[in-house]
Every structure is written in structure tokens, then in C-alpha cells.
Coordinates of C-alpha atoms in Angstrom, one line a residue:
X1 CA 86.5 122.4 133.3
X2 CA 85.5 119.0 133.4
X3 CA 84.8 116.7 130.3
X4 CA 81.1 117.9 129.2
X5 CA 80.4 114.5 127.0
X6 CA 79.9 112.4 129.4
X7 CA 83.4 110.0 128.1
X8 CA 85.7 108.9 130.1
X9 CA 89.0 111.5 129.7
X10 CA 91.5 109.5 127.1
X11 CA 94.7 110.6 129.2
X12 CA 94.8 108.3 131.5
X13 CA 97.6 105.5 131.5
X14 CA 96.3 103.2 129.5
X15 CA 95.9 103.6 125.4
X16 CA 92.7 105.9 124.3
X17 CA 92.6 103.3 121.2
X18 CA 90.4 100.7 122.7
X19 CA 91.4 97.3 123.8
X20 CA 94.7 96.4 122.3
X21 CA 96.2 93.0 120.7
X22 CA 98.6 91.9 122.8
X23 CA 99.6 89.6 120.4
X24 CA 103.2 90.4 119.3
X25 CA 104.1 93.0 122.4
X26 CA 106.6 90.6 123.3
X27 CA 108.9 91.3 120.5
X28 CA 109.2 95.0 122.3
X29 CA 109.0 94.4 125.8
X30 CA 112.7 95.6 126.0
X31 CA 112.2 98.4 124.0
X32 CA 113.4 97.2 120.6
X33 CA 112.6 99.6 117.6
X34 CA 110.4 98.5 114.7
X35 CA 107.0 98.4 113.8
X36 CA 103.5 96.4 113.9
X37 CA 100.9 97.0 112.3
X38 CA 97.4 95.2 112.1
X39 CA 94.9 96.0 109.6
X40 CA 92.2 93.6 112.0
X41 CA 92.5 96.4 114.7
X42 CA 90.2 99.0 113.3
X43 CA 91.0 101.6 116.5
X44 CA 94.3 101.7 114.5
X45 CA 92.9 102.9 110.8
X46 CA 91.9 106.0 109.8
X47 CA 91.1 107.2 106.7
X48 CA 92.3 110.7 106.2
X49 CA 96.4 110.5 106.9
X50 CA 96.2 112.8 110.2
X51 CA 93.5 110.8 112.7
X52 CA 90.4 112.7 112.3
X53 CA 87.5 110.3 110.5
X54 CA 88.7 106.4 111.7
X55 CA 88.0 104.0 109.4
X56 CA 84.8 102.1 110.2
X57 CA 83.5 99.5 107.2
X58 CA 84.5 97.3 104.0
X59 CA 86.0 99.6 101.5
X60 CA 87.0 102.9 103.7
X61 CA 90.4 104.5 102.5
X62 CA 93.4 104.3 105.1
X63 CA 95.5 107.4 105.5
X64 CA 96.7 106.7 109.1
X65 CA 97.5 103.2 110.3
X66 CA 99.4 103.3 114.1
X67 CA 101.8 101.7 115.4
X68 CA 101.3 99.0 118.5
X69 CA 105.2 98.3 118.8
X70 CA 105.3 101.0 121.8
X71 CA 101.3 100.1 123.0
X72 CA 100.5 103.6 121.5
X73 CA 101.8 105.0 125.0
X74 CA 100.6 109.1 125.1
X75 CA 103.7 111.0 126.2
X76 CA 103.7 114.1 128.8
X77 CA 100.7 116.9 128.5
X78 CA 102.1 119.7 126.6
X79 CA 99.5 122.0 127.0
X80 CA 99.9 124.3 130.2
X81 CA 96.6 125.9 130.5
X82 CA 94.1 123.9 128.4
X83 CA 90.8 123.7 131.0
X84 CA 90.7 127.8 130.9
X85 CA 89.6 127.5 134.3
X86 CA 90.5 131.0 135.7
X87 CA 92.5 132.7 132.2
X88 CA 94.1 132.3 129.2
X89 CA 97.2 132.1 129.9
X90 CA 99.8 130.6 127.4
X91 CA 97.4 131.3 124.4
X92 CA 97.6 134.4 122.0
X93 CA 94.5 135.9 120.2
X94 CA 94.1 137.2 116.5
X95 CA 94.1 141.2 115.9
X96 CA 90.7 140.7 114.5
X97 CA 89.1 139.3 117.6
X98 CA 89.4 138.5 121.4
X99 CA 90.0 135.3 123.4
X100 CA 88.9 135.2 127.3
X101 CA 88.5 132.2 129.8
X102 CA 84.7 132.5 130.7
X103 CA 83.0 129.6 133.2
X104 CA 85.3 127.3 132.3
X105 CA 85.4 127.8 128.8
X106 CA 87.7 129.7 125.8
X107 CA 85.5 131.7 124.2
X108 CA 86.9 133.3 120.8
X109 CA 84.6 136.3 120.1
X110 CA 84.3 137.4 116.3
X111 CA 83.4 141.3 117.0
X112 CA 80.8 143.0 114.0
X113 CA 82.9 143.7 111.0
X114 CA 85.7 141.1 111.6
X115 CA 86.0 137.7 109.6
X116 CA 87.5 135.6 112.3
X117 CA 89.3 135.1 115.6
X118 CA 92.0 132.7 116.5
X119 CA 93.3 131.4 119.6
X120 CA 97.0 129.7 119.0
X121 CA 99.3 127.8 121.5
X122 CA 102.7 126.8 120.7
X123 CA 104.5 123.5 122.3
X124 CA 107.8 122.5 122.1
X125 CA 107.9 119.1 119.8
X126 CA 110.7 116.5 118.7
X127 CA 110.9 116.9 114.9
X128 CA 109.7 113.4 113.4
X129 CA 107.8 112.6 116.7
X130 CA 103.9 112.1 116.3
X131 CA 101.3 113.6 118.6
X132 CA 97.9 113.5 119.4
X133 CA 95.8 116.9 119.6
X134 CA 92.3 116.6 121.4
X135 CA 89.9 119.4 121.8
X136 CA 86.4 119.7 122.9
X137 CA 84.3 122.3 121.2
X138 CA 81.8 123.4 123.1
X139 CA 79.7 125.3 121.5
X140 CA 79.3 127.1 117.6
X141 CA 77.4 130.5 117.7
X142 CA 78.8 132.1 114.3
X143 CA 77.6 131.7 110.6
X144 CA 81.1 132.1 108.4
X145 CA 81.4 129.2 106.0
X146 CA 84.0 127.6 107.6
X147 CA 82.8 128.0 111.4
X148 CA 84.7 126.2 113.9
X149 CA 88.0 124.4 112.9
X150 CA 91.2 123.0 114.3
X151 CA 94.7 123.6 112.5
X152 CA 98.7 122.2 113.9
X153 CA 101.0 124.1 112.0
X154 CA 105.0 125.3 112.2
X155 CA 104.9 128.1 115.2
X156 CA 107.8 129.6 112.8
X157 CA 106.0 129.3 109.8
X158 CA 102.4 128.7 109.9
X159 CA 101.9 128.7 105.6
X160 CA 103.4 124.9 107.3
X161 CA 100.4 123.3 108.0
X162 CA 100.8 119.4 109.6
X163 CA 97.1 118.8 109.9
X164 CA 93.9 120.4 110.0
X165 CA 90.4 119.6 110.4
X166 CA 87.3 119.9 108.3
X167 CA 85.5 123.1 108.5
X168 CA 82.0 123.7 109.7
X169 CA 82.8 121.6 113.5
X170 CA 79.5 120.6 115.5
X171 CA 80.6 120.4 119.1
X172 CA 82.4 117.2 120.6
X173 CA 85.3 116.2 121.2
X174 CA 87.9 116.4 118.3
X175 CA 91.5 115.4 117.3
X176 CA 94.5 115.7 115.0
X177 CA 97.1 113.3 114.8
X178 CA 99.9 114.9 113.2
X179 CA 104.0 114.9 112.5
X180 CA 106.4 117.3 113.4
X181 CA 108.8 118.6 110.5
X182 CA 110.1 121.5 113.3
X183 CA 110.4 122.4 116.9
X184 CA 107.6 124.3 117.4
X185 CA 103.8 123.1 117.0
X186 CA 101.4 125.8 116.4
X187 CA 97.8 124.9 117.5
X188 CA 95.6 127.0 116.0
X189 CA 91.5 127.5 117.4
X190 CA 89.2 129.7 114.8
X191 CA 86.0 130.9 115.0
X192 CA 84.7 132.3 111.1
X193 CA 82.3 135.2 110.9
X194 CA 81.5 135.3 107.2
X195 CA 78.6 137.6 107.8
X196 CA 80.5 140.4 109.9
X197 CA 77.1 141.9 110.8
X198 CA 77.5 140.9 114.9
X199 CA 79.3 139.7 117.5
X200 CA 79.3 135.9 117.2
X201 CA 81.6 133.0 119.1
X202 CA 82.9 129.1 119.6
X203 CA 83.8 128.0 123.3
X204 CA 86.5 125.3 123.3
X205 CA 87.5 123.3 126.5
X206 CA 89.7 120.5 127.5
X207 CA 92.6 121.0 124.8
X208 CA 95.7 118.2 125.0
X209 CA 98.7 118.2 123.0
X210 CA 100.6 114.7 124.0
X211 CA 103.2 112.8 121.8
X212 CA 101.8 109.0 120.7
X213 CA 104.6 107.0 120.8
X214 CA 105.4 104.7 117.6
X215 CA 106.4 105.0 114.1
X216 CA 102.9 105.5 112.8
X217 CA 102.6 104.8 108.5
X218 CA 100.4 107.8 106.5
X219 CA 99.7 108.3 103.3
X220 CA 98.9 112.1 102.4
X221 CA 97.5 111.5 98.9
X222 CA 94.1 110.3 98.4
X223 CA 94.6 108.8 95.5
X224 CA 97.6 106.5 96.9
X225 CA 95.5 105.3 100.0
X226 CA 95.0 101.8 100.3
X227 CA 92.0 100.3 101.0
X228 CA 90.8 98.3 104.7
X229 CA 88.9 95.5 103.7
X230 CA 87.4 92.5 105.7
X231 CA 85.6 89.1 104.9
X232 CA 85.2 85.8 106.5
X233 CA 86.6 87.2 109.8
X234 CA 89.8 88.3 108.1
X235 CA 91.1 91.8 107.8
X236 CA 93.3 93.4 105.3
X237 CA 94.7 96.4 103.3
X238 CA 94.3 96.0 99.6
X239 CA 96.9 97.9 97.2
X240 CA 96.1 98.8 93.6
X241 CA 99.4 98.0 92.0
X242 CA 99.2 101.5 90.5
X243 CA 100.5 104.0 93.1
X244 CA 99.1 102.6 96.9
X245 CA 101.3 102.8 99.6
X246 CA 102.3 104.1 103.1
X247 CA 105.0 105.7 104.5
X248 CA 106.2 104.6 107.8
X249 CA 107.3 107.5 110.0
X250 CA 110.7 109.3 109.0
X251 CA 112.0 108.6 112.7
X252 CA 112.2 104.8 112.8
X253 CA 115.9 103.9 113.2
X254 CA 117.1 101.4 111.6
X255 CA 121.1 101.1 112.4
X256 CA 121.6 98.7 114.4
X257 CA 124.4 98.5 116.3
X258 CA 126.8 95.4 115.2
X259 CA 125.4 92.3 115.3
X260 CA 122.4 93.1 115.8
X261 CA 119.5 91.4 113.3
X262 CA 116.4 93.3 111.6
X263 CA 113.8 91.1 110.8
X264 CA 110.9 92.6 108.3
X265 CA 107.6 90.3 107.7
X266 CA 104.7 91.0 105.7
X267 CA 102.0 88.9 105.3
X268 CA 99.8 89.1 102.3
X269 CA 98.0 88.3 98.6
X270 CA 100.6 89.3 96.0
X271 CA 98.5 88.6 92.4
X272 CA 101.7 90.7 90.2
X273 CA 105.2 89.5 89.4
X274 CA 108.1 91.2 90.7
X275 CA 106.1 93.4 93.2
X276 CA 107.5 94.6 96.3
X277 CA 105.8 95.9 99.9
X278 CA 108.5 97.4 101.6
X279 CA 112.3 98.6 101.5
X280 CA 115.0 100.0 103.4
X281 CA 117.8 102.3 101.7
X282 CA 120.3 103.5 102.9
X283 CA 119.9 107.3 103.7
X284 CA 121.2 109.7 100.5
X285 CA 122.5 106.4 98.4
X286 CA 120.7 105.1 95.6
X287 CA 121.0 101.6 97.3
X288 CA 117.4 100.2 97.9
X289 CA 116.9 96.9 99.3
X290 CA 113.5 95.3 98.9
X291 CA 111.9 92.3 99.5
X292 CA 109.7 90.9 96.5
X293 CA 107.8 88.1 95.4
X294 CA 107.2 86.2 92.7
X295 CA 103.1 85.9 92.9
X296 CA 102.7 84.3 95.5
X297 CA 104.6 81.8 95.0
X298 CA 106.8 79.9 97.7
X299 CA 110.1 81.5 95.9
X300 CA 110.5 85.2 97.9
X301 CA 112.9 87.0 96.2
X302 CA 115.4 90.0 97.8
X303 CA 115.6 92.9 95.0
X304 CA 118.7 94.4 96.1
X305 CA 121.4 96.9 94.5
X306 CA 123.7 96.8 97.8
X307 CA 122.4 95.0 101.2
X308 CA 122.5 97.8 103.7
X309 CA 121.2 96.4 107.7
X310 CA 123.8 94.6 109.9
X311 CA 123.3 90.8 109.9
X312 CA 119.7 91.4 108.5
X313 CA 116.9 88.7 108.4
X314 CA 114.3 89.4 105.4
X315 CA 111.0 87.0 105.3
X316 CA 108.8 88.3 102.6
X317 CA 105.4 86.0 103.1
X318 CA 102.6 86.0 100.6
X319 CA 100.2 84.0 99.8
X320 CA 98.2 84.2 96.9
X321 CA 93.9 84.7 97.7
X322 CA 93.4 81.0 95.6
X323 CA 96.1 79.1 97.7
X324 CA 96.3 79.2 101.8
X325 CA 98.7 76.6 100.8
X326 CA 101.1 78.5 99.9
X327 CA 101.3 80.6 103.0
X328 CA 101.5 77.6 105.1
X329 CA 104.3 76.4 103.1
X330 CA 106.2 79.3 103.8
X331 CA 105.8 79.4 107.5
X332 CA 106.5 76.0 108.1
X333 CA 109.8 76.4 105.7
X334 CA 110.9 79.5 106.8
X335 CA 113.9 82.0 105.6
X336 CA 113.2 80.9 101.9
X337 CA 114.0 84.8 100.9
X338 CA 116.8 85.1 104.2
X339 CA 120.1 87.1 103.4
X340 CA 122.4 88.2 105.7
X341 CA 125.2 90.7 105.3
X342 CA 127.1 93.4 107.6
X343 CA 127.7 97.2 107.2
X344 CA 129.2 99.6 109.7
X345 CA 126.9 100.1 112.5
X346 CA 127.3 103.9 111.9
X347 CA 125.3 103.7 108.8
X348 CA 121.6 105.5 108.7
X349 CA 118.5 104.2 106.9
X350 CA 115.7 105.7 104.8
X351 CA 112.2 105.1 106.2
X352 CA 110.8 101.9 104.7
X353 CA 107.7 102.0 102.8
X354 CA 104.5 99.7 102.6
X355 CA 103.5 99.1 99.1
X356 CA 104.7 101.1 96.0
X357 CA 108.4 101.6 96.3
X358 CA 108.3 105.4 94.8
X359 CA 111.6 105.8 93.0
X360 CA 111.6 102.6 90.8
X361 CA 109.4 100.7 88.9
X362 CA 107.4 98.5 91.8
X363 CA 104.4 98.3 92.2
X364 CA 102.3 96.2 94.6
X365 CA 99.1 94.9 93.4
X366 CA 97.6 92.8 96.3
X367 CA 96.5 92.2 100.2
X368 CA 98.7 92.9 103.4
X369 CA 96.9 90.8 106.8
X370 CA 100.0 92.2 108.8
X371 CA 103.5 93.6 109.1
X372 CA 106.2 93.8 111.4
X373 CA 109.5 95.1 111.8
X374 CA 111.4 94.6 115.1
X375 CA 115.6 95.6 115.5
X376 CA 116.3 92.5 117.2
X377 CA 117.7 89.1 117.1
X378 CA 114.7 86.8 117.2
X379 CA 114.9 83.2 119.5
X380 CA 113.4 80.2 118.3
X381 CA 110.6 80.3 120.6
X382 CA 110.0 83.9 119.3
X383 CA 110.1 83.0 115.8
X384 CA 106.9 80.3 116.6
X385 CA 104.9 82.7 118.2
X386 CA 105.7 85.5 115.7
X387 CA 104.4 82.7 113.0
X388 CA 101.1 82.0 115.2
X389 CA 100.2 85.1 115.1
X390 CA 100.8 85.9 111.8
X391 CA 98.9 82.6 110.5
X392 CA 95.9 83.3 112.4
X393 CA 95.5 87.1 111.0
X394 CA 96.1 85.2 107.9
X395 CA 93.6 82.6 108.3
X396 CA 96.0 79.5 107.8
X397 CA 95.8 77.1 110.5
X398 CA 99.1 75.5 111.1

């Protein structure tokens, strides 16, 4: 059935995320690996860690920030049946109620006496991959307490939930954005009866399952969200130094083959000592190598028990809210915190983290404007516009 909110469909070839930044795309046009993120791009920011409430003003948690390195590209549909224009086939009811395809529409009935009905389809996934779930619900006709809702969960073990909505749905269109742990992804439709004194049902329509290319940072915990904030035309995440920070998405690969160069920059408002905003260890070794400042100073320091990336390029960049000087400084002097070293280009890498670096004793208590992470070695004219870019999200002019 066609789209019935008026909305253009969001699977078309170009991103559903709104108008993109086209600002550092050129660091990937070949397809390196890495990561960029940019708090300014608010079609990027969400504040719940699996896509469903984006983040809109001053102050708003962030649970989700995507990944532009890969343009946010939507992989192949996954879902084989998901307009229900003649049946259901491909999708499996509950015992308590019934599924059917009417006019277009899945309609999960709730018969008298039964709680709830579900309607579940499973798609093969690449563990560690993230994909986008979009469903339109139609229309709510039952009275349980939780309504409609929207689960993803393991197809072997459902107890495994990856994401879920909130409870009670009005009718729109809806998503998840979640990360496979397994295989099999589970998408589960329910329809609550609380009362179980008549027939009631939801019609859903329009359901895609598509994998969103990038290596997309979340943050699960409430508590340990940052925060998006915005002033003067600037736009940044601010940590609390106490436990804020984001994990960037367990498939990133970072083993370069040899000779290769990493290059990790962060742009930001350190206001502790000794703080860090991302590492890299080396997977299953107790060999973390950060990058650290001292605040906000033009000294950046590398924290490091054993150096672990092939030829690797580290430019920790802060600047402290009081100096734009500073930040200037450093990008006109760059490689102040640059060490290089070699390892076997067999070695694996943990995924790096953005902000509190979980199993020691750093905290970061401060501001990120931008980061990026790209497995390549840079050119000179790359380097300039890398440092463009980065100063005017930063607000320096250079």
C-alpha cells in the first residue's frame, strides 16, 4: 500500500537524514574506514541510543549520533512482503491472536479474552552491522496499557532485545535504529488488549528493515549520555567528567594493513587535567592508547601503555571555552601530540570510545565540536581542508 502520510518514502537513493555536510566526504571517497561525526548536524543526534526521539533543542540527551563517513547510504530492503498488499506472507502470528493482510493493511486482531497479538519477521543481518527499521502504524483500535509497539530482537533468543519502542504508539510512521549482536533480527509488531472483553486491532503498513551504513556511536545508559548543546551558531556535545561517553560501533576496523596511517581528531573544550576523549586498544590486551590533554592547553599528550596502530598519526585538539587562541595555535602548529609506531598488520583493535575511557581512571569533563577518524594516509592538501573544516565547526577563523 502506498505511503498514507503524505511524506515522501525515505528509501530512495539518497540519505532519509536530510541534507548532508559534505564537508569532509572527501576523506572517504575511496572507501577508507573511520568515522565523522558532527554534533552541528542535528538529523544525526538522537537522544534515546536506538533512533526513535531525535534530538531537537539546547540541552536534549544524545544516545545515538551517526556516522557520515559512508553518507548514511541504506543498504538492500530486507523485508520481503512489507506493503501486505495481497497476504502475509513471510510474517508469523502469536497463538493468542491472528494476523491477516486486509486492503492493504496488517491487521493484528486481539480476539475477547486474549492479552495481545504479535506479528514477527525475521531477516538475515551481519552481526555488528546497524540497520534502520521503519513502520507505519496505521491505525490503534485496542485499550491495553501498552497498545501499539515496535520491538528488534535475536530471532534465536527474543529475551535479546536490540531496541524497542515506547508503548502506547499513535499512528505515523515510526523507527528503530538498532545493532546486531546475531544473525537473525526478529521484528516484532504487538497489539495489547488489557481489557480482554472484545475483539480489538492495530493495522501496520509500509514496514522496511535496511542496514545504515557507518560505524554509528550510542550510549545505552541514560545517565552516561552526553548532552547536544548550541550557542552563537556553534554546536557541541558536552561531557560531565563523571561517567559521559559514547561507544563507537564494535565493527569499525582498525588494522590497517602496513604502512598504512590512522589519523584520530577531536575538536573540543577540555576544562580537567589529564582527561581523555577517545582510545584504541588493542583487542583482549590491556594495552590502551589514548590521546589526552592537558586543559586545554597547546601541550596534547599521548597516554599510552603500548602504541598499537601501524604508522599511526594522533592530533588531540582542544581548546579551552576562555581561549579560541589556543585552538588556533594548534591548527596552525600541527602534530604537537603526533607519534608514530608499527605493529603487525594482523593485529585487531577494540572499538574506540568518545569520552570516558571505562576501564581506567579518565574522565572527560568538557565540549566535543567534531571528530573524525579516517584509516588513511592524509596529503597535505587534505590535511588543510580537514583543518578548515574543523575550525569553522569550532568557530576559530584561521
Amino acid at each position: 500500500m502506498g505511503h498514507p502520510f503524505g511524506i515522501r518514502s525515505p528509501f530512495g537513493m539518497r540519505s532519509p537524514f536530510g541534507a548532508r555536510d559534505d564537508g569532509l566526504a572527501f576523506l572517504f571517497a575511496g572507501g577508507e574506514e573511520g568515522a565523522w561525526y558532527d554534533p552541528s548536524d542535528l538529523s544525526t543526534l538522537f537522544q534515546d541510543s536506538v533512533g526513535t526521539t531525535p534530538v531537537t533543542a539546547d540541552g536534549d540527551p544524545v544516545g545515538l549520533m551517526l556516522d557520515k563517513s559512508k553518507a548514511l547510504a541504506l543498504g538492500a530492503e530486507l523485508v520481503t512482503n512489507g506493503d501486505f498488499d495481497t497476504d502475509t506472507t513471510g510474517w508469523a502470528g502469536s497463538s493468542g491472536g491472528s494476523i491477516s493482510a486486509v486492503a492493504g493493511n496488517l491487521v493484528l486482531e486481539v480476539p475477547a479474552g486474549d492479552n495481545f497479538a504479535e506479528a514477527r519477521y525475521v531477516a538475515t543481518v551481519e552481526s555488528g552491522k546497524f540497520y534502520k527499521i521503519t513502520v507505519d502504524l496505521i491505525e490503534v483500535n485496542v485499550s491495553g496499557t501498552s497498545g501499539a509497539r515496535i520491538s528488534a530482537a535475536d530471532s534465536t533468543n527474543l529475551g535479546d532485545t536490540w531496541g524497542v519502542t515506547a508503548s502506547n504508539l499513535s499512528p505515523g510512521t515510526h523507527q528503530l535504529i538498532v545493532q546486531a549482536d546475531n544473525t537473525g533480527l526478529a521484528l516484532r509488531l504487538f497489539a495489547d488488549n488489557g481489557s480482554g472483553v472484545s475483539d480489538e486491532t492495530v493495522l501496520w503498513d509500509n514496514v522496511s528493515i535496511r542496514e545504515i551504513a557507518g560505524n554509528h556511536a550510542t550510549q545505552s545508559t541514560s545517565a552516561a549520555r552526553p548532552v547536544y548543546k548550541t550557542s552563537g551558531g556553534l554546536h557541541w556535545l558536552q561531557f560531565d567528567g563523571v561517567d559521559d561517553f559514547l561507544n563507537i560501533g564494535s565493527a569499525l576496523d582498525l588494522s590497517p594493513a602496513a604502512g598504512s596511517q590512522v589519523w584520530t581528531q577531536a575538536f573540543g573544550a577540555d576544562s580537567n587535567s589529564d582527561t581523555t576523549y577517545v582510545y584504541v586498544s588493542q583487542r583482549g590486551a590491556n594495552t590502551p592508547f589514548i590521546t589526552a590533554a592537558n586543559d586545554g592547553s597547546t601541550n596534547t599528550t599521548i597516554v599510552s601503555n603500548d602504541l598499537t596502530l601501524n604508522n599511526t598519526y594522533v592530533d588531540g585538539n582542544l581548546e579551552t571555552p576562555a581561549n579560541q587562541g589556543d585552538l588556533h595555535t594548534l591548527l596552525e602548529g600541527r602534530h604537537l601530540g603526533r607519534m608514530e609506531a608499527s605493529v603487525p598488520s594482523t593485529s585487531t583493535f577494540d572499538a574506540p570510545q568518545i569520552g570516558q575511557y571505562t576501564t581506567a581512571s579518565f574522565d572527560f569533563s568538557g565540549f566535543i565540536y567534531s571528530y573524525v577518524l579516517v584509516n588513511k594516509a592524509l596529503t597535505a592538501s587534505e590535511m588543510s581542508r580537514l583543518d578548515a573544516y574543523q575550525a569553522r565547526k569550532s568557530g576559530v577563523t584561521l
